[in-house]
Amino acid sequence: MAEVTTFSSSGAEAITRTIDVQEVPPSLSPEEFEDMFDIQRTAEEIEKGDYKRIALQLPDELLPHSVPIFRALKSRIAVTRELYVLADTSYGSCCVDEVAAQHVDADALVHYGHACMSQTSRLPVIYVLGKRPIDPAHCAESLVAILTSTSAIPRKTTVVLRYDVVYAFSAENVVAELRKKLPNSTRILHTPVPLIAYPSSSGQQRTARHPQDAAGAQDTRSVVEEPPDAAPENSVILYIGRESLTLTNLLLTHASYEVFSYDPEKRAARLESERTNKLLMRRYAVVQRARDADVIGILVGTLGVVNYLPLIAHLRDIIKKAHKKSYTISVGKPNPAKLANFLEIECFVLVACPENSLLDAKARPELLPSIKPEFLRPIVTPYELEVALRPTQSWTGRYVLDFDQLLRDPKEELQDVHDTDDAGEEDPDRPVFSLITGKYRHAKRYGVTEEPSVDGDEDSSAMILRNKENALSRMDDSAAAQYLQSRTFRGLEARIGQDAPSLLEQGRSGIARGYSDDHRDGSREQNHHETTK
């Protein structure tokens, strides 16, 4: 049964399980090693920034290269500068682990491997994104061919180029090839990936320092906020990279656009936007499950992305105004076993970077190889929770994953939720129809002060607390206490005042190899020595 294997196993699966990792050539020549990990550029940035303590963050698949990287950088920087290798990440490896870097009091961090490029809040970051082979000419030829076959070229006058960060080093070459093959009237909008990021508090902007930036950099345009001249009706998005969460996020956040992808490993291009509606329908089903939840857990999935604290406060506020209960939980990297410890929580909202925000209980293994699709409770994004808490069941298909945009956008869509009390108190016993079960249900209302009952009956689900002065207090609004009262096993009985206290006894002392009461005196050791002779 799948329910049993989720929480208990013999341990053999951990030995026989096959995992997919991003392979790096096991043996690299000195020139390939220098180029793969940008040793010279990294050393120059460290010296230019005058950083004293630098943390090196590597994903699991690159940890075998940590020692050669450390030695190569150490030989190129001043002897007074210290380097530290972060062997593990607190959350996703794509995020900058500022918490681990602060343990060594680092003033800068070098991030290796795939990155979500989220804005940091404390430390400057030097990105080493890696380089995967790509044929720019074949890439441009394949994309232009599929655009022509779908008649997108005459209809679309603007091409927006997006790509996985491992192909950032060759993005300008792809743009040059596309300009050769596309009509002169077609515009190509492209934003170089920044290789250095400064915290938001510093006031400095991200900078892209590719060697190729001098050519064509003046024609680049940002498409993160969908500029008006790149409207869906006259624009098309081209994505370079294999199928991943980056592509899934792109499809969800740009559902109105036609999206074509090119996989450099398979050397094939295809239309991706055909499955956008299916992805949105799956997320809408999760939103409906979140709508039925009365107890919501806020999962802290990042401590480095800027504005994560204001977003958590915003989520607590809208949950409270919807008369639901919220608990804030930090479990590191979420997995089914961790979240199953909180059975009283009916839905989780994950506050994480866009790369780690989508955790589907029925996710595909190729998109989430490290997360098993066995979560018992739905996990939604902050924007999906906002949609679920609306009084009317409406969704235009708009999808937001960026923290800044969630906090910056006006909240007219949630105004009805906030003004419910002003419009008049609704009947708390009014049933709510659930699209998941197809039945009416009675929603619980938390944070509502109720008048004491006339007959003096008390709610048996209230939690009783006793402080040091033996004063009792009640917690009538505790979802955890209500769930505890409904369980058949509630832990060991306290039996306060029912059993007499036992006498204090002297326990064992010493170490495990020989406690003080093991009767290992000298006479017995001598007799044992004579017997063995």
Short mmCIF file of N, CA and C in Angstrom, two decimals, residues 360-501:
data_model
loop_
_atom_site.label_atom_id
_atom_site.label_comp_id
_atom_site.label_asym_id
_atom_site.label_seq_id
_atom_site.Cartn_x
_atom_site.Cartn_y
_atom_site.Cartn_z
N ASP A 360 3.53 19.48 -6.29
CA ASP A 360 2.24 18.86 -6.58
C ASP A 360 2.17 17.49 -5.94
N ALA A 361 1.04 17.18 -5.28
CA ALA A 361 0.88 15.85 -4.68
C ALA A 361 0.89 14.75 -5.73
N LYS A 362 0.64 15.13 -6.98
CA LYS A 362 0.70 14.16 -8.07
C LYS A 362 1.66 14.64 -9.15
N ALA A 363 2.79 15.17 -8.70
CA ALA A 363 3.77 15.74 -9.63
C ALA A 363 4.45 14.66 -10.44
N ARG A 364 4.92 15.05 -11.59
CA ARG A 364 5.62 14.10 -12.45
C ARG A 364 7.05 13.92 -11.97
N PRO A 365 7.55 12.68 -11.93
CA PRO A 365 8.91 12.44 -11.43
C PRO A 365 9.99 13.15 -12.22
N GLU A 366 9.78 13.37 -13.52
CA GLU A 366 10.84 14.00 -14.29
C GLU A 366 10.99 15.48 -13.95
N LEU A 367 9.93 16.09 -13.38
CA LEU A 367 10.02 17.49 -12.99
C LEU A 367 10.45 17.64 -11.53
N LEU A 368 10.12 16.65 -10.71
CA LEU A 368 10.48 16.70 -9.30
C LEU A 368 11.18 15.42 -8.91
N PRO A 369 12.41 15.20 -9.37
CA PRO A 369 13.08 13.93 -9.09
C PRO A 369 13.41 13.74 -7.63
N SER A 370 13.61 14.82 -6.88
CA SER A 370 14.00 14.69 -5.48
C SER A 370 12.82 14.69 -4.52
N ILE A 371 11.61 14.94 -5.02
CA ILE A 371 10.44 15.00 -4.17
C ILE A 371 9.47 13.90 -4.60
N LYS A 372 9.16 13.00 -3.72
CA LYS A 372 8.21 11.94 -4.05
C LYS A 372 6.78 12.49 -4.03
N PRO A 373 5.96 12.12 -5.02
CA PRO A 373 4.59 12.65 -5.09
C PRO A 373 3.67 11.91 -4.14
N GLU A 374 3.89 12.02 -2.84
CA GLU A 374 3.10 11.29 -1.86
C GLU A 374 2.64 12.20 -0.72
N PHE A 375 2.50 13.48 -0.97
CA PHE A 375 2.06 14.39 0.07
C PHE A 375 0.58 14.14 0.36
N LEU A 376 0.25 14.10 1.65
CA LEU A 376 -1.13 13.84 2.04
C LEU A 376 -1.99 15.09 1.95
N ARG A 377 -1.41 16.25 2.05
CA ARG A 377 -2.15 17.50 2.01
C ARG A 377 -1.72 18.31 0.80
N PRO A 378 -2.63 19.10 0.24
CA PRO A 378 -2.25 19.94 -0.90
C PRO A 378 -1.28 21.03 -0.48
N ILE A 379 -0.38 21.39 -1.39
CA ILE A 379 0.60 22.46 -1.16
C ILE A 379 0.40 23.49 -2.26
N VAL A 380 0.05 24.70 -1.86
CA VAL A 380 -0.25 25.77 -2.82
C VAL A 380 0.80 26.86 -2.71
N THR A 381 0.82 27.71 -3.70
CA THR A 381 1.68 28.89 -3.70
C THR A 381 0.95 30.05 -3.03
N PRO A 382 1.66 31.11 -2.62
CA PRO A 382 0.97 32.25 -2.00
C PRO A 382 -0.11 32.86 -2.88
N TYR A 383 0.12 32.95 -4.19
CA TYR A 383 -0.91 33.52 -5.06
C TYR A 383 -2.13 32.60 -5.15
N GLU A 384 -1.90 31.29 -5.17
CA GLU A 384 -3.02 30.36 -5.20
C GLU A 384 -3.85 30.45 -3.92
N LEU A 385 -3.20 30.70 -2.79
CA LEU A 385 -3.95 30.87 -1.55
C LEU A 385 -4.80 32.13 -1.61
N GLU A 386 -4.27 33.20 -2.19
CA GLU A 386 -5.07 34.42 -2.34
C GLU A 386 -6.31 34.15 -3.19
N VAL A 387 -6.13 33.38 -4.26
CA VAL A 387 -7.28 33.03 -5.10
C VAL A 387 -8.28 32.18 -4.32
N ALA A 388 -7.78 31.24 -3.51
CA ALA A 388 -8.66 30.35 -2.77
C ALA A 388 -9.47 31.08 -1.71
N LEU A 389 -8.94 32.17 -1.16
CA LEU A 389 -9.62 32.89 -0.09
C LEU A 389 -10.59 33.95 -0.61
N ARG A 390 -10.72 34.08 -1.91
CA ARG A 390 -11.68 35.03 -2.44
C ARG A 390 -13.10 34.53 -2.17
N PRO A 391 -14.05 35.42 -1.91
CA PRO A 391 -15.43 34.98 -1.66
C PRO A 391 -16.10 34.39 -2.89
N THR A 392 -15.70 34.85 -4.07
CA THR A 392 -16.27 34.31 -5.31
C THR A 392 -15.24 33.42 -5.99
N GLN A 393 -15.72 32.32 -6.57
CA GLN A 393 -14.82 31.37 -7.22
C GLN A 393 -14.54 31.83 -8.65
N SER A 394 -13.54 32.67 -8.79
CA SER A 394 -13.18 33.20 -10.11
C SER A 394 -11.67 33.24 -10.22
N TRP A 395 -11.20 32.91 -11.43
CA TRP A 395 -9.76 32.94 -11.71
C TRP A 395 -9.59 33.20 -13.20
N THR A 396 -8.87 34.26 -13.52
CA THR A 396 -8.68 34.64 -14.92
C THR A 396 -7.56 33.86 -15.59
N GLY A 397 -6.82 33.04 -14.85
CA GLY A 397 -5.67 32.34 -15.40
C GLY A 397 -4.37 33.05 -15.14
N ARG A 398 -4.43 34.24 -14.56
CA ARG A 398 -3.20 34.97 -14.21
C ARG A 398 -2.47 34.22 -13.10
N TYR A 399 -1.14 34.17 -13.20
CA TYR A 399 -0.36 33.39 -12.24
C TYR A 399 0.88 34.20 -11.85
N VAL A 400 1.12 34.31 -10.55
CA VAL A 400 2.22 35.13 -10.03
C VAL A 400 3.03 34.28 -9.07
N LEU A 401 4.36 34.27 -9.23
CA LEU A 401 5.25 33.56 -8.34
C LEU A 401 6.26 34.49 -7.66
N ASP A 402 6.40 35.70 -8.12
CA ASP A 402 7.40 36.62 -7.59
C ASP A 402 6.89 37.29 -6.32
N PHE A 403 7.73 37.32 -5.28
CA PHE A 403 7.34 37.91 -4.00
C PHE A 403 7.03 39.40 -4.17
N ASP A 404 7.92 40.11 -4.85
CA ASP A 404 7.73 41.56 -4.99
C ASP A 404 6.43 41.88 -5.69
N GLN A 405 6.12 41.12 -6.72
CA GLN A 405 4.90 41.39 -7.47
C GLN A 405 3.65 41.08 -6.63
N LEU A 406 3.73 40.04 -5.80
CA LEU A 406 2.60 39.72 -4.94
C LEU A 406 2.32 40.84 -3.94
N LEU A 407 3.38 41.42 -3.39
CA LEU A 407 3.22 42.49 -2.41
C LEU A 407 2.99 43.84 -3.05
N ARG A 408 3.43 44.01 -4.30
CA ARG A 408 3.32 45.31 -4.97
C ARG A 408 1.98 45.51 -5.65
N ASP A 409 1.39 44.43 -6.13
CA ASP A 409 0.13 44.55 -6.86
C ASP A 409 -0.96 45.06 -5.93
N PRO A 410 -1.87 45.89 -6.44
CA PRO A 410 -3.01 46.34 -5.62
C PRO A 410 -3.89 45.16 -5.26
N LYS A 411 -4.55 45.27 -4.12
CA LYS A 411 -5.32 44.16 -3.59
C LYS A 411 -6.82 44.39 -3.78
N GLU A 412 -7.22 44.95 -4.94
CA GLU A 412 -8.65 45.11 -5.17
C GLU A 412 -9.35 43.76 -5.25
N GLU A 413 -8.61 42.74 -5.73
CA GLU A 413 -9.24 41.43 -5.88
C GLU A 413 -9.57 40.83 -4.52
N LEU A 414 -8.83 41.23 -3.47
CA LEU A 414 -9.08 40.70 -2.13
C LEU A 414 -9.89 41.68 -1.28
N GLN A 415 -10.36 42.77 -1.87
CA GLN A 415 -11.06 43.77 -1.08
C GLN A 415 -12.35 43.21 -0.52
N ASP A 416 -12.99 42.33 -1.29
CA ASP A 416 -14.23 41.75 -0.81
C ASP A 416 -14.01 40.91 0.44
N VAL A 417 -12.85 40.24 0.50
CA VAL A 417 -12.54 39.44 1.67
C VAL A 417 -12.33 40.32 2.88
N HIS A 418 -11.65 41.43 2.71
CA HIS A 418 -11.31 42.30 3.83
C HIS A 418 -12.52 43.08 4.33
N ASP A 419 -13.48 43.32 3.47
CA ASP A 419 -14.63 44.14 3.84
C ASP A 419 -15.86 43.31 4.14
N THR A 420 -15.67 42.03 4.39
CA THR A 420 -16.82 41.17 4.66
C THR A 420 -17.54 41.61 5.93
N ASP A 421 -16.75 41.93 6.97
CA ASP A 421 -17.37 42.33 8.23
C ASP A 421 -18.09 43.67 8.10
N ASP A 422 -17.57 44.58 7.27
CA ASP A 422 -18.22 45.87 7.09
C ASP A 422 -19.53 45.74 6.35
N ALA A 423 -19.64 44.79 5.44
CA ALA A 423 -20.86 44.62 4.66
C ALA A 423 -21.97 43.98 5.48
N GLY A 424 -21.67 43.48 6.62
CA GLY A 424 -22.69 42.82 7.43
C GLY A 424 -22.26 41.41 7.78
N GLU A 425 -22.53 40.98 8.98
CA GLU A 425 -22.12 39.66 9.45
C GLU A 425 -22.97 38.60 8.78
N GLU A 426 -22.32 37.64 8.16
CA GLU A 426 -23.04 36.55 7.51
C GLU A 426 -23.39 35.48 8.54
N ASP A 427 -24.29 34.65 8.16
CA ASP A 427 -24.70 33.56 9.04
C ASP A 427 -23.55 32.58 9.17
N PRO A 428 -22.98 32.38 10.36
CA PRO A 428 -21.84 31.46 10.50
C PRO A 428 -22.21 30.01 10.23
N ASP A 429 -23.49 29.69 10.33
CA ASP A 429 -23.91 28.31 10.09
C ASP A 429 -24.28 28.05 8.64
N ARG A 430 -24.08 29.03 7.78
CA ARG A 430 -24.44 28.85 6.37
C ARG A 430 -23.50 27.83 5.75
N PRO A 431 -24.01 26.77 5.12
CA PRO A 431 -23.13 25.76 4.53
C PRO A 431 -22.42 26.29 3.29
N VAL A 432 -21.28 25.71 3.01
CA VAL A 432 -20.46 26.08 1.85
C VAL A 432 -20.36 24.88 0.94
N PHE A 433 -20.56 25.11 -0.36
CA PHE A 433 -20.51 24.01 -1.31
C PHE A 433 -19.06 23.76 -1.72
N SER A 434 -18.66 22.51 -1.71
CA SER A 434 -17.30 22.10 -2.08
C SER A 434 -17.30 21.49 -3.47
N LEU A 435 -16.45 22.03 -4.35
CA LEU A 435 -16.31 21.45 -5.69
C LEU A 435 -15.51 20.16 -5.68
N ILE A 436 -14.80 19.87 -4.59
CA ILE A 436 -14.00 18.65 -4.51
C ILE A 436 -14.88 17.46 -4.15
N THR A 437 -15.70 17.61 -3.12
CA THR A 437 -16.56 16.51 -2.68
C THR A 437 -17.93 16.53 -3.33
N GLY A 438 -18.34 17.70 -3.88
CA GLY A 438 -19.68 17.80 -4.46
C GLY A 438 -20.77 17.87 -3.41
N LYS A 439 -20.41 18.23 -2.19
CA LYS A 439 -21.38 18.28 -1.10
C LYS A 439 -21.23 19.62 -0.36
N TYR A 440 -22.25 19.91 0.45
CA TYR A 440 -22.16 21.08 1.31
C TYR A 440 -21.43 20.71 2.60
N ARG A 441 -20.69 21.67 3.12
CA ARG A 441 -19.98 21.45 4.37
C ARG A 441 -20.09 22.71 5.23
N HIS A 442 -19.89 22.53 6.54
CA HIS A 442 -19.93 23.64 7.48
C HIS A 442 -18.49 24.04 7.78
N ALA A 443 -18.11 25.23 7.39
CA ALA A 443 -16.74 25.70 7.59
C ALA A 443 -16.56 26.17 9.03
N LYS A 444 -15.41 25.85 9.58
CA LYS A 444 -15.07 26.33 10.92
C LYS A 444 -14.63 27.79 10.83
N ARG A 445 -14.91 28.54 11.86
CA ARG A 445 -14.57 29.96 11.89
C ARG A 445 -13.68 30.20 13.10
N TYR A 446 -12.44 30.59 12.84
CA TYR A 446 -11.48 30.88 13.89
C TYR A 446 -11.34 32.39 14.04
N GLY A 447 -10.93 32.81 15.23
CA GLY A 447 -10.74 34.23 15.48
C GLY A 447 -12.01 34.99 15.70
N VAL A 448 -13.11 34.31 15.95
CA VAL A 448 -14.40 34.95 16.19
C VAL A 448 -14.75 34.77 17.65
N THR A 449 -14.95 35.88 18.36
CA THR A 449 -15.32 35.81 19.77
C THR A 449 -16.79 35.46 19.89
N GLU A 450 -17.07 34.43 20.65
CA GLU A 450 -18.44 33.98 20.83
C GLU A 450 -18.89 34.26 22.26
N GLU A 451 -20.19 34.50 22.38
CA GLU A 451 -20.76 34.76 23.70
C GLU A 451 -20.80 33.47 24.50
N PRO A 452 -20.54 33.53 25.81
CA PRO A 452 -20.61 32.31 26.61
C PRO A 452 -22.02 31.75 26.64
N SER A 453 -22.10 30.45 26.66
CA SER A 453 -23.40 29.77 26.64
C SER A 453 -24.14 30.00 27.94
N VAL A 454 -25.47 30.02 27.85
CA VAL A 454 -26.30 30.30 29.01
C VAL A 454 -26.28 29.13 29.99
N ASP A 455 -26.28 27.90 29.44
CA ASP A 455 -26.34 26.74 30.30
C ASP A 455 -25.01 26.40 30.95
N GLY A 456 -23.97 27.16 30.62
CA GLY A 456 -22.68 26.95 31.28
C GLY A 456 -21.87 25.83 30.69
N ASP A 457 -22.32 25.20 29.59
CA ASP A 457 -21.53 24.13 28.98
C ASP A 457 -20.27 24.70 28.37
N GLU A 458 -19.19 23.97 28.50
CA GLU A 458 -17.92 24.41 27.98
C GLU A 458 -17.50 23.52 26.83
N ASP A 459 -16.75 24.09 25.93
CA ASP A 459 -16.25 23.33 24.79
C ASP A 459 -15.15 22.39 25.25
N SER A 460 -15.37 21.10 25.06
CA SER A 460 -14.39 20.12 25.53
C SER A 460 -13.11 20.14 24.72
N SER A 461 -13.11 20.82 23.56
CA SER A 461 -11.92 20.85 22.72
C SER A 461 -10.97 21.98 23.10
N ALA A 462 -11.35 22.81 24.06
CA ALA A 462 -10.48 23.91 24.45
C ALA A 462 -9.26 23.37 25.19
N MET A 463 -8.13 24.01 24.97
CA MET A 463 -6.89 23.58 25.61
C MET A 463 -6.74 24.31 26.95
N ILE A 464 -6.39 23.55 28.00
CA ILE A 464 -6.20 24.10 29.33
C ILE A 464 -4.71 24.24 29.59
N LEU A 465 -4.27 25.42 29.96
CA LEU A 465 -2.88 25.69 30.24
C LEU A 465 -2.72 26.02 31.73
N ARG A 466 -1.63 25.58 32.33
CA ARG A 466 -1.33 25.87 33.72
C ARG A 466 0.06 26.51 33.78
N ASN A 467 0.15 27.69 34.36
CA ASN A 467 1.43 28.38 34.45
C ASN A 467 2.10 28.05 35.79
N LYS A 468 3.19 28.75 36.09
CA LYS A 468 3.95 28.44 37.30
C LYS A 468 3.15 28.72 38.57
N GLU A 469 2.19 29.67 38.50
CA GLU A 469 1.39 29.99 39.67
C GLU A 469 0.16 29.11 39.78
N ASN A 470 0.09 28.02 38.96
CA ASN A 470 -1.04 27.10 38.95
C ASN A 470 -2.34 27.78 38.52
N ALA A 471 -2.23 28.88 37.83
CA ALA A 471 -3.42 29.53 37.29
C ALA A 471 -3.79 28.89 35.96
N LEU A 472 -5.08 28.67 35.75
CA LEU A 472 -5.56 28.01 34.55
C LEU A 472 -6.01 29.04 33.52
N SER A 473 -5.76 28.73 32.26
CA SER A 473 -6.25 29.57 31.16
C SER A 473 -6.75 28.66 30.06
N ARG A 474 -7.68 29.18 29.24
CA ARG A 474 -8.30 28.39 28.19
C ARG A 474 -7.86 28.92 26.82
N MET A 475 -7.69 27.99 25.89
CA MET A 475 -7.41 28.34 24.50
C MET A 475 -8.53 27.77 23.65
N ASP A 476 -9.58 28.56 23.48
CA ASP A 476 -10.76 28.09 22.75
C ASP A 476 -10.54 28.11 21.24
N ASP A 477 -9.49 28.80 20.78
CA ASP A 477 -9.30 28.98 19.34
C ASP A 477 -8.11 28.18 18.84
N SER A 478 -7.85 27.04 19.43
CA SER A 478 -6.70 26.24 19.06
C SER A 478 -7.14 25.07 18.19
N ALA A 479 -6.73 25.09 16.93
CA ALA A 479 -7.05 23.97 16.05
C ALA A 479 -6.31 22.71 16.44
N ALA A 480 -5.08 22.86 16.95
CA ALA A 480 -4.32 21.70 17.38
C ALA A 480 -4.97 21.03 18.57
N ALA A 481 -5.52 21.83 19.51
CA ALA A 481 -6.19 21.25 20.67
C ALA A 481 -7.45 20.51 20.27
N GLN A 482 -8.19 21.07 19.33
CA GLN A 482 -9.40 20.39 18.85
C GLN A 482 -9.07 19.08 18.18
N TYR A 483 -7.99 19.06 17.41
CA TYR A 483 -7.60 17.81 16.77
C TYR A 483 -7.12 16.80 17.80
N LEU A 484 -6.42 17.27 18.83
CA LEU A 484 -5.93 16.37 19.87
C LEU A 484 -7.10 15.71 20.59
N GLN A 485 -8.17 16.46 20.85
CA GLN A 485 -9.32 15.88 21.53
C GLN A 485 -10.03 14.84 20.68
N SER A 486 -9.91 14.93 19.36
CA SER A 486 -10.58 13.96 18.49
C SER A 486 -9.78 12.68 18.29
N ARG A 487 -8.54 12.63 18.76
CA ARG A 487 -7.71 11.45 18.59
C ARG A 487 -7.98 10.44 19.69
N THR A 488 -7.88 9.16 19.34
CA THR A 488 -8.05 8.11 20.34
C THR A 488 -6.83 8.00 21.24
N PHE A 489 -5.64 8.24 20.72
CA PHE A 489 -4.42 8.22 21.52
C PHE A 489 -3.90 9.64 21.65
N ARG A 490 -3.76 10.11 22.86
CA ARG A 490 -3.35 11.49 23.11
C ARG A 490 -2.02 11.57 23.83
N GLY A 491 -1.24 10.52 23.80
CA GLY A 491 0.04 10.53 24.47
C GLY A 491 -0.07 10.00 25.88
N LEU A 492 1.02 10.06 26.63
CA LEU A 492 1.03 9.59 28.01
C LEU A 492 0.16 10.49 28.89
N GLU A 493 -0.58 9.87 29.79
CA GLU A 493 -1.44 10.62 30.68
C GLU A 493 -0.61 11.34 31.74
N ALA A 494 -0.92 12.59 31.95
CA ALA A 494 -0.18 13.36 32.95
C ALA A 494 -0.54 12.93 34.37
N ARG A 495 -1.85 12.67 34.65
CA ARG A 495 -2.31 12.23 35.97
C ARG A 495 -1.78 13.15 37.06
N ILE A 496 -1.93 14.45 36.85
CA ILE A 496 -1.43 15.43 37.82
C ILE A 496 -2.24 15.33 39.10
N GLY A 497 -1.55 15.15 40.22
CA GLY A 497 -2.20 15.07 41.52
C GLY A 497 -2.81 13.72 41.84
N GLN A 498 -2.72 12.75 40.96
CA GLN A 498 -3.31 11.44 41.20
C GLN A 498 -2.29 10.42 41.68
N ASP A 499 -1.04 10.55 41.33
CA ASP A 499 0.00 9.60 41.74
C ASP A 499 1.00 10.31 42.64
N ALA A 500 1.42 9.59 43.68
CA ALA A 500 2.42 10.15 44.58
C ALA A 500 3.78 10.17 43.90
N PRO A 501 4.58 11.18 44.14
CA PRO A 501 5.90 11.23 43.51
C PRO A 501 6.81 10.14 44.05
#
